[in-house]
mmCIF file of C-alpha atoms in Angstrom:
data_model
loop_
_atom_site.group_PDB
_atom_site.id
_atom_site.type_symbol
_atom_site.label_atom_id
_atom_site.label_comp_id
_atom_site.label_asym_id
_atom_site.label_seq_id
_atom_site.Cartn_x
_atom_site.Cartn_y
_atom_site.Cartn_z
ATOM 1 C CA MET M 1 236.330 -21.626 245.253
ATOM 2 C CA ASN M 2 237.117 -24.091 242.715
ATOM 3 C CA ILE M 3 234.938 -24.115 239.803
ATOM 4 C CA LYS M 4 234.366 -26.879 237.691
ATOM 5 C CA ARG M 5 231.298 -25.731 234.995
ATOM 6 C CA SER M 6 230.606 -23.193 233.847
ATOM 7 C CA GLY M 7 228.118 -21.833 231.202
ATOM 8 C CA MET M 8 225.947 -18.702 229.756
ATOM 9 C CA ILE M 9 223.138 -17.856 229.196
ATOM 10 C CA THR M 10 220.385 -15.589 228.080
ATOM 11 C CA ILE M 11 217.230 -14.059 229.336
ATOM 12 C CA VAL M 12 214.832 -13.262 226.487
ATOM 13 C CA GLY M 13 211.195 -11.747 226.053
ATOM 14 C CA ARG M 14 209.193 -9.073 225.321
ATOM 15 C CA PRO M 15 209.004 -6.248 226.818
ATOM 16 C CA ASN M 16 208.205 -5.678 230.731
ATOM 17 C CA VAL M 17 207.645 -9.543 231.665
ATOM 18 C CA GLY M 18 210.855 -9.351 234.111
ATOM 19 C CA LYS M 19 213.863 -10.279 232.928
ATOM 20 C CA SER M 20 215.715 -7.684 234.842
ATOM 21 C CA THR M 21 213.748 -9.029 237.278
ATOM 22 C CA LEU M 22 215.089 -12.647 237.191
ATOM 23 C CA THR M 23 217.702 -11.044 237.280
ATOM 24 C CA ASN M 24 218.393 -9.970 240.289
ATOM 25 C CA ALA M 25 216.455 -13.199 241.733
ATOM 26 C CA LEU M 26 218.544 -15.110 240.352
ATOM 27 C CA VAL M 27 221.967 -13.923 241.315
ATOM 28 C CA GLY M 28 220.656 -12.669 244.221
ATOM 29 C CA GLU M 29 221.390 -8.841 244.638
ATOM 30 C CA LYS M 30 220.020 -5.985 242.208
ATOM 31 C CA ILE M 31 222.169 -6.174 238.950
ATOM 32 C CA ALA M 32 219.909 -4.439 236.584
ATOM 33 C CA ILE M 33 217.204 -2.041 237.265
ATOM 34 C CA VAL M 34 213.673 -3.018 237.805
ATOM 35 C CA THR M 35 210.560 -0.406 236.902
ATOM 36 C CA ASN M 36 206.739 -1.325 235.173
ATOM 37 C CA LYS M 37 207.412 0.295 232.345
ATOM 38 C CA PRO M 38 208.848 -1.600 229.098
ATOM 39 C CA GLN M 39 211.695 -0.961 228.115
ATOM 40 C CA THR M 40 213.976 -0.308 230.929
ATOM 41 C CA THR M 41 216.639 -2.786 229.925
ATOM 42 C CA ARG M 42 218.365 -1.289 226.749
ATOM 43 C CA ASN M 43 221.722 -2.487 226.850
ATOM 44 C CA ARG M 44 222.803 -6.924 227.472
ATOM 45 C CA ILE M 45 224.331 -7.120 231.144
ATOM 46 C CA CYS M 46 226.098 -10.372 231.802
ATOM 47 C CA ALA M 47 225.490 -11.470 236.082
ATOM 48 C CA VAL M 48 227.999 -13.573 237.592
ATOM 49 C CA LEU M 49 226.395 -15.963 240.789
ATOM 50 C CA ASN M 50 228.786 -18.661 241.629
ATOM 51 C CA ARG M 51 227.412 -21.507 243.014
ATOM 52 C CA GLY M 52 229.059 -24.471 244.265
ATOM 53 C CA ASP M 53 231.656 -25.788 241.707
ATOM 54 C CA SER M 54 229.707 -23.764 239.284
ATOM 55 C CA GLN M 55 229.280 -20.304 237.748
ATOM 56 C CA PHE M 56 226.260 -19.143 235.931
ATOM 57 C CA VAL M 57 226.744 -15.955 233.058
ATOM 58 C CA PHE M 58 223.191 -14.793 232.588
ATOM 59 C CA ILE M 59 222.862 -12.186 230.326
ATOM 60 C CA ASP M 60 219.892 -10.370 230.666
ATOM 61 C CA THR M 61 218.878 -8.688 227.348
ATOM 62 C CA PRO M 62 215.918 -5.149 226.183
ATOM 63 C CA GLY M 63 212.624 -6.531 225.361
ATOM 64 C CA LEU M 64 212.128 -7.345 222.115
ATOM 65 C CA HIS M 65 209.811 -4.817 220.291
ATOM 66 C CA LYS M 66 208.922 -2.699 217.452
ATOM 67 C CA ALA M 67 211.638 -0.281 216.312
ATOM 68 C CA ARG M 68 211.342 2.995 216.278
ATOM 69 C CA THR M 69 213.976 4.727 216.431
ATOM 70 C CA LYS M 70 217.605 3.947 215.685
ATOM 71 C CA LEU M 71 218.436 3.519 219.736
ATOM 72 C CA GLY M 72 214.510 0.701 219.239
ATOM 73 C CA ASP M 73 216.991 -1.238 216.180
ATOM 74 C CA TYR M 74 220.331 -1.279 219.026
ATOM 75 C CA MET M 75 218.158 -3.425 221.555
ATOM 76 C CA VAL M 76 216.623 -5.233 219.530
ATOM 77 C CA GLY M 77 220.582 -6.189 217.659
ATOM 78 C CA VAL M 78 221.019 -6.902 221.023
ATOM 79 C CA VAL M 79 218.567 -9.804 221.734
ATOM 80 C CA LYS M 80 218.727 -11.405 218.077
ATOM 81 C CA GLN M 81 222.834 -11.356 219.573
ATOM 82 C CA SER M 82 222.844 -12.285 222.770
ATOM 83 C CA VAL M 83 220.550 -15.799 221.406
ATOM 84 C CA ALA M 84 223.425 -16.966 219.644
ATOM 85 C CA ASP M 85 226.904 -18.741 221.176
ATOM 86 C CA VAL M 86 225.569 -19.071 224.783
ATOM 87 C CA ASP M 87 224.922 -22.623 226.749
ATOM 88 C CA ALA M 88 221.289 -21.741 226.489
ATOM 89 C CA VAL M 89 218.270 -19.182 226.232
ATOM 90 C CA MET M 90 215.801 -19.096 228.655
ATOM 91 C CA LEU M 91 212.805 -17.603 227.202
ATOM 92 C CA LEU M 92 210.829 -15.692 229.798
ATOM 93 C CA VAL M 93 206.613 -15.175 229.010
ATOM 94 C CA GLU M 94 203.499 -14.333 230.937
ATOM 95 C CA PRO M 95 201.077 -16.863 231.885
ATOM 96 C CA ILE M 96 199.499 -16.564 229.345
ATOM 97 C CA ALA M 97 197.685 -19.326 226.919
ATOM 98 C CA ASN M 98 198.854 -17.645 223.637
ATOM 99 C CA VAL M 99 202.020 -17.348 222.153
ATOM 100 C CA GLY M 100 202.379 -13.437 220.777
ATOM 101 C CA GLY M 101 204.439 -12.501 218.038
ATOM 102 C CA PRO M 102 208.004 -11.370 219.320
ATOM 103 C CA GLU M 103 207.477 -14.919 221.037
ATOM 104 C CA GLU M 104 207.000 -16.787 217.911
ATOM 105 C CA GLU M 105 209.483 -14.761 216.623
ATOM 106 C CA LEU M 106 212.384 -15.384 219.627
ATOM 107 C CA ILE M 107 211.551 -19.346 219.122
ATOM 108 C CA GLY M 108 211.943 -19.014 215.571
ATOM 109 C CA ARG M 109 215.436 -17.573 216.764
ATOM 110 C CA ILE M 110 215.971 -19.933 219.040
ATOM 111 C CA ARG M 111 214.570 -22.981 215.904
ATOM 112 C CA ALA M 112 217.652 -21.356 213.547
ATOM 113 C CA LEU M 113 220.702 -21.353 216.015
ATOM 114 C CA GLY M 114 219.465 -24.687 217.614
ATOM 115 C CA VAL M 115 219.935 -23.531 221.031
ATOM 116 C CA PRO M 116 218.725 -25.605 223.690
ATOM 117 C CA ALA M 117 215.488 -24.096 225.371
ATOM 118 C CA VAL M 118 213.891 -23.594 228.795
ATOM 119 C CA LEU M 119 210.570 -21.649 228.588
ATOM 120 C CA VAL M 120 210.302 -19.961 232.200
ATOM 121 C CA ILE M 121 206.375 -18.677 232.538
ATOM 122 C CA ASN M 122 206.987 -15.440 234.685
ATOM 123 C CA LYS M 123 204.200 -13.998 237.835
ATOM 124 C CA ILE M 124 202.388 -17.403 238.842
ATOM 125 C CA ASP M 125 201.676 -15.499 241.382
ATOM 126 C CA THR M 126 198.750 -13.905 239.683
ATOM 127 C CA VAL M 127 197.007 -16.988 237.720
ATOM 128 C CA LYS M 128 195.257 -19.937 239.946
ATOM 129 C CA LYS M 129 197.830 -23.135 239.425
ATOM 130 C CA GLU M 130 195.248 -24.469 236.581
ATOM 131 C CA ASP M 131 195.171 -22.066 233.890
ATOM 132 C CA LEU M 132 199.522 -23.026 233.836
ATOM 133 C CA LEU M 133 198.035 -26.303 232.258
ATOM 134 C CA ALA M 134 196.955 -24.297 229.618
ATOM 135 C CA VAL M 135 200.147 -21.948 228.912
ATOM 136 C CA MET M 136 202.189 -25.991 229.102
ATOM 137 C CA ARG M 137 200.590 -26.950 225.921
ATOM 138 C CA ALA M 138 200.489 -23.654 223.766
ATOM 139 C CA TYR M 139 204.280 -23.149 224.281
ATOM 140 C CA GLN M 140 204.696 -27.039 224.371
ATOM 141 C CA ALA M 141 202.645 -27.355 221.009
ATOM 142 C CA ALA M 142 204.759 -24.770 219.159
ATOM 143 C CA HIS M 143 208.067 -25.473 220.240
ATOM 144 C CA ASP M 144 210.581 -28.371 221.679
ATOM 145 C CA PHE M 145 211.650 -26.967 224.751
ATOM 146 C CA GLN M 146 213.991 -29.303 227.222
ATOM 147 C CA ALA M 147 211.760 -27.922 230.553
ATOM 148 C CA ILE M 148 209.136 -25.704 231.447
ATOM 149 C CA VAL M 149 209.335 -24.303 234.731
ATOM 150 C CA PRO M 150 207.168 -22.069 236.357
ATOM 151 C CA ILE M 151 208.028 -18.970 238.891
ATOM 152 C CA SER M 152 207.161 -16.005 240.661
ATOM 153 C CA ALA M 153 210.420 -13.979 240.323
ATOM 154 C CA LYS M 154 209.105 -10.811 241.767
ATOM 155 C CA ASN M 155 208.642 -13.301 245.116
ATOM 156 C CA GLY M 156 211.727 -15.811 244.454
ATOM 157 C CA GLU M 157 208.634 -18.705 243.853
ATOM 158 C CA GLY M 158 210.642 -21.646 241.555
ATOM 159 C CA VAL M 159 213.867 -19.805 241.124
ATOM 160 C CA GLU M 160 215.833 -22.373 242.859
ATOM 161 C CA ASP M 161 214.124 -24.994 241.537
ATOM 162 C CA LEU M 162 215.400 -22.935 237.640
ATOM 163 C CA LEU M 163 218.489 -23.045 238.992
ATOM 164 C CA THR M 164 218.597 -26.553 239.304
ATOM 165 C CA VAL M 165 217.410 -27.576 235.442
ATOM 166 C CA LEU M 166 220.011 -24.874 234.269
ATOM 167 C CA ALA M 167 223.190 -26.541 236.288
ATOM 168 C CA GLY M 168 221.865 -28.959 233.962
ATOM 169 C CA PHE M 169 223.322 -26.849 230.640
ATOM 170 C CA LEU M 170 226.562 -25.712 232.060
ATOM 171 C CA SER M 171 229.703 -27.340 230.527
ATOM 172 C CA GLU M 172 232.861 -28.205 232.084
ATOM 173 C CA GLY M 173 235.553 -25.990 232.310
ATOM 174 C CA PRO M 174 237.334 -22.385 233.873
ATOM 175 C CA GLN M 175 234.979 -19.626 235.659
ATOM 176 C CA LEU M 176 234.554 -17.357 233.237
ATOM 177 C CA PHE M 177 234.025 -14.257 235.815
ATOM 178 C CA PRO M 178 237.293 -13.772 238.264
ATOM 179 C CA GLU M 179 235.742 -14.637 242.471
ATOM 180 C CA GLY M 180 233.761 -11.782 243.391
ATOM 181 C CA MET M 181 232.345 -9.907 239.736
ATOM 182 C CA VAL M 182 229.113 -9.482 239.780
ATOM 183 C CA THR M 183 228.265 -8.558 236.626
ATOM 184 C CA ASP M 184 229.918 -7.452 233.811
ATOM 185 C CA GLN M 185 229.071 -3.692 233.422
ATOM 186 C CA PRO M 186 232.016 -0.917 234.557
ATOM 187 C CA GLU M 187 230.914 1.025 237.219
ATOM 188 C CA ARG M 188 230.643 4.241 235.654
ATOM 189 C CA GLN M 189 227.866 2.544 233.868
ATOM 190 C CA VAL M 190 226.205 1.272 236.466
ATOM 191 C CA MET M 191 225.664 4.464 238.059
ATOM 192 C CA ALA M 192 223.849 5.330 234.676
ATOM 193 C CA GLU M 193 221.841 2.835 235.013
ATOM 194 C CA ILE M 194 221.209 2.985 238.372
ATOM 195 C CA LEU M 195 219.763 6.914 237.579
ATOM 196 C CA ARG M 196 217.334 6.337 234.454
ATOM 197 C CA GLU M 197 215.767 4.332 236.585
ATOM 198 C CA LYS M 198 215.153 6.578 239.516
ATOM 199 C CA LEU M 199 213.565 9.082 236.301
ATOM 200 C CA LEU M 200 211.724 6.170 235.267
ATOM 201 C CA LEU M 201 209.797 5.605 238.430
ATOM 202 C CA CYS M 202 209.570 9.248 239.616
ATOM 203 C CA LEU M 203 208.231 10.784 235.726
ATOM 204 C CA ASP M 204 205.202 9.659 233.505
ATOM 205 C CA GLN M 205 204.872 8.149 230.777
ATOM 206 C CA GLU M 206 206.568 9.406 227.318
ATOM 207 C CA ILE M 207 209.048 11.510 229.471
ATOM 208 C CA PRO M 208 211.756 9.167 231.198
ATOM 209 C CA HIS M 209 212.128 6.790 227.293
ATOM 210 C CA GLY M 210 213.263 10.245 226.061
ATOM 211 C CA THR M 211 216.615 10.354 228.781
ATOM 212 C CA ALA M 212 219.560 9.372 228.656
ATOM 213 C CA VAL M 213 222.617 9.920 231.009
ATOM 214 C CA GLU M 214 226.186 10.067 230.897
ATOM 215 C CA ILE M 215 228.351 9.903 234.026
ATOM 216 C CA THR M 216 231.346 13.040 233.071
ATOM 217 C CA ARG M 217 232.910 11.954 236.410
ATOM 218 C CA PHE M 218 233.764 8.847 238.257
ATOM 219 C CA SER M 219 236.129 9.464 240.868
ATOM 220 C CA GLU M 220 237.452 8.112 244.217
ATOM 221 C CA ARG M 221 238.521 10.363 247.081
ATOM 222 C CA ASP M 222 241.338 9.371 249.429
ATOM 223 C CA ASN M 223 238.321 9.544 252.614
ATOM 224 C CA GLU M 224 236.243 6.504 250.580
ATOM 225 C CA ILE M 225 233.950 8.839 249.368
ATOM 226 C CA ILE M 226 233.185 8.504 245.665
ATOM 227 C CA ASP M 227 231.892 11.752 243.649
ATOM 228 C CA VAL M 228 229.596 10.541 240.638
ATOM 229 C CA ASP M 229 228.800 14.051 237.878
ATOM 230 C CA ALA M 230 226.358 12.887 235.240
ATOM 231 C CA THR M 231 224.313 14.885 232.786
ATOM 232 C CA ILE M 232 220.414 14.039 232.084
ATOM 233 C CA TYR M 233 219.335 14.531 228.641
ATOM 234 C CA CYS M 234 215.783 14.848 227.311
ATOM 235 C CA GLU M 235 214.348 15.548 224.224
ATOM 236 C CA LYS M 236 212.607 18.288 224.759
ATOM 237 C CA THR M 237 212.779 22.224 226.786
ATOM 238 C CA SER M 238 209.417 21.256 228.647
ATOM 239 C CA HIS M 239 210.874 18.285 229.665
ATOM 240 C CA LYS M 240 213.847 19.431 231.048
ATOM 241 C CA GLY M 241 211.439 21.747 233.596
ATOM 242 C CA ILE M 242 209.266 18.906 234.597
ATOM 243 C CA ILE M 243 212.698 16.885 235.499
ATOM 244 C CA ILE M 244 214.293 19.283 237.106
ATOM 245 C CA GLY M 245 210.385 20.268 239.104
ATOM 246 C CA LYS M 246 209.466 23.278 241.345
ATOM 247 C CA ASN M 247 212.063 24.821 242.620
ATOM 248 C CA GLY M 248 214.710 21.441 241.757
ATOM 249 C CA ALA M 249 212.328 19.033 243.446
ATOM 250 C CA MET M 250 211.726 16.855 241.059
ATOM 251 C CA LEU M 251 215.803 17.043 239.973
ATOM 252 C CA LYS M 252 216.437 16.524 243.434
ATOM 253 C CA LYS M 253 214.407 13.374 244.341
ATOM 254 C CA ILE M 254 215.758 11.236 241.625
ATOM 255 C CA SER M 255 219.104 12.190 242.522
ATOM 256 C CA SER M 256 218.871 10.988 246.339
ATOM 257 C CA LEU M 257 217.140 8.228 245.373
ATOM 258 C CA ALA M 258 219.820 7.168 242.957
ATOM 259 C CA ARG M 259 222.613 8.190 245.288
ATOM 260 C CA GLN M 260 221.311 5.658 248.149
ATOM 261 C CA ASP M 261 221.241 2.679 245.518
ATOM 262 C CA MET M 262 224.032 3.436 243.910
ATOM 263 C CA GLU M 263 226.398 3.859 248.148
ATOM 264 C CA ALA M 264 224.509 0.518 248.287
ATOM 265 C CA PHE M 265 226.154 -0.931 245.705
ATOM 266 C CA MET M 266 229.530 0.790 245.706
ATOM 267 C CA GLY M 267 229.638 -0.347 249.145
ATOM 268 C CA ALA M 268 231.089 3.526 250.303
ATOM 269 C CA ARG M 269 229.704 6.661 250.325
ATOM 270 C CA VAL M 270 228.629 9.299 246.794
ATOM 271 C CA TYR M 271 229.030 12.700 246.202
ATOM 272 C CA LEU M 272 225.995 12.709 243.213
ATOM 273 C CA GLU M 273 225.880 15.609 241.146
ATOM 274 C CA THR M 274 223.511 16.049 238.133
ATOM 275 C CA TRP M 275 222.885 18.768 235.724
ATOM 276 C CA VAL M 276 219.473 18.064 232.588
ATOM 277 C CA LYS M 277 220.426 19.620 229.076
ATOM 278 C CA VAL M 278 218.033 19.559 226.248
ATOM 279 C CA LYS M 279 219.958 17.083 223.212
ATOM 280 C CA GLU M 280 216.694 16.946 220.351
ATOM 281 C CA ASN M 281 215.753 13.414 218.720
ATOM 282 C CA TRP M 282 218.788 12.279 220.131
ATOM 283 C CA ARG M 283 217.537 8.364 220.471
ATOM 284 C CA ASP M 284 218.036 8.699 216.339
ATOM 285 C CA ASN M 285 221.647 9.774 216.335
ATOM 286 C CA LEU M 286 224.078 6.997 216.799
ATOM 287 C CA ASN M 287 227.323 8.602 217.318
ATOM 288 C CA PHE M 288 224.938 9.751 220.323
ATOM 289 C CA ILE M 289 224.000 6.608 221.223
ATOM 290 C CA HIS M 290 227.406 5.179 221.303
ATOM 291 C CA ASN M 291 228.797 8.154 223.918
ATOM 292 C CA VAL M 292 226.523 7.717 226.474
ATOM 293 C CA GLY M 293 226.976 3.347 226.504
ATOM 294 C CA TYR M 294 225.085 2.047 224.384
ATOM 295 C CA ARG M 295 227.406 -0.122 221.732
ATOM 296 C CA ASP M 296 228.039 -3.328 219.966
ATOM 297 C CA ASP M 297 231.109 -4.424 221.157
#
């Protein structure tokens, strides 16, 4: 592989607009966890795509929202930092013909840094084509975007066109990540995120947002089976009971779904053991937030 051009491109937007779905669609495999709940992504995630002589490094970020906890402050900080020192920014929006508060704030940040920006209108499978014109006009009035690309990250429509546009922002230079590397996340962090995705998918309302996952053991046996021990933290004793479920049924379901995705990612058999512990108000405990993998470095 002879990489001649490379670049870093950040994906920003409000919560639940489809940033992680787009990241996975661009790279062609599951790197970022995806649910229909807002604030699924908490960390900055790099996803790497090698295509011809080009290497794209996409940076998936949390949704920009009003922070109510120290964890929320951290997530908002990640978004703002991720717009700096990149080759381009994709502002991902829904097909709504007005510019909302989070979008205005992100456009202001893009303008202040003078970074090239592409407007990506997602979820076009949910509206009529003629309705897109009003969306484009609203955003064209707000900022001079280098390009506007309508897509559906869910079904892949427009993703090839988007890659063609983004290739124009790459600069001449060597690859940033070695061949075969698809993300900068450590494997144990990927395992933690997969388990957290299943908590979000299987549990209702606020409970999954009050959970964190810590991988306490990640080791490979001689026979290539990978042992993963994971502790799920929640904020209330009542939540612990719901996560475990009657006779342990819910925890078993969550663990089974997570193990399947872990095995697909690792390409090996995984032996997963999970525990549930209560850690009150952990979202306002900075030391704990750092300990479970949410760091600025």
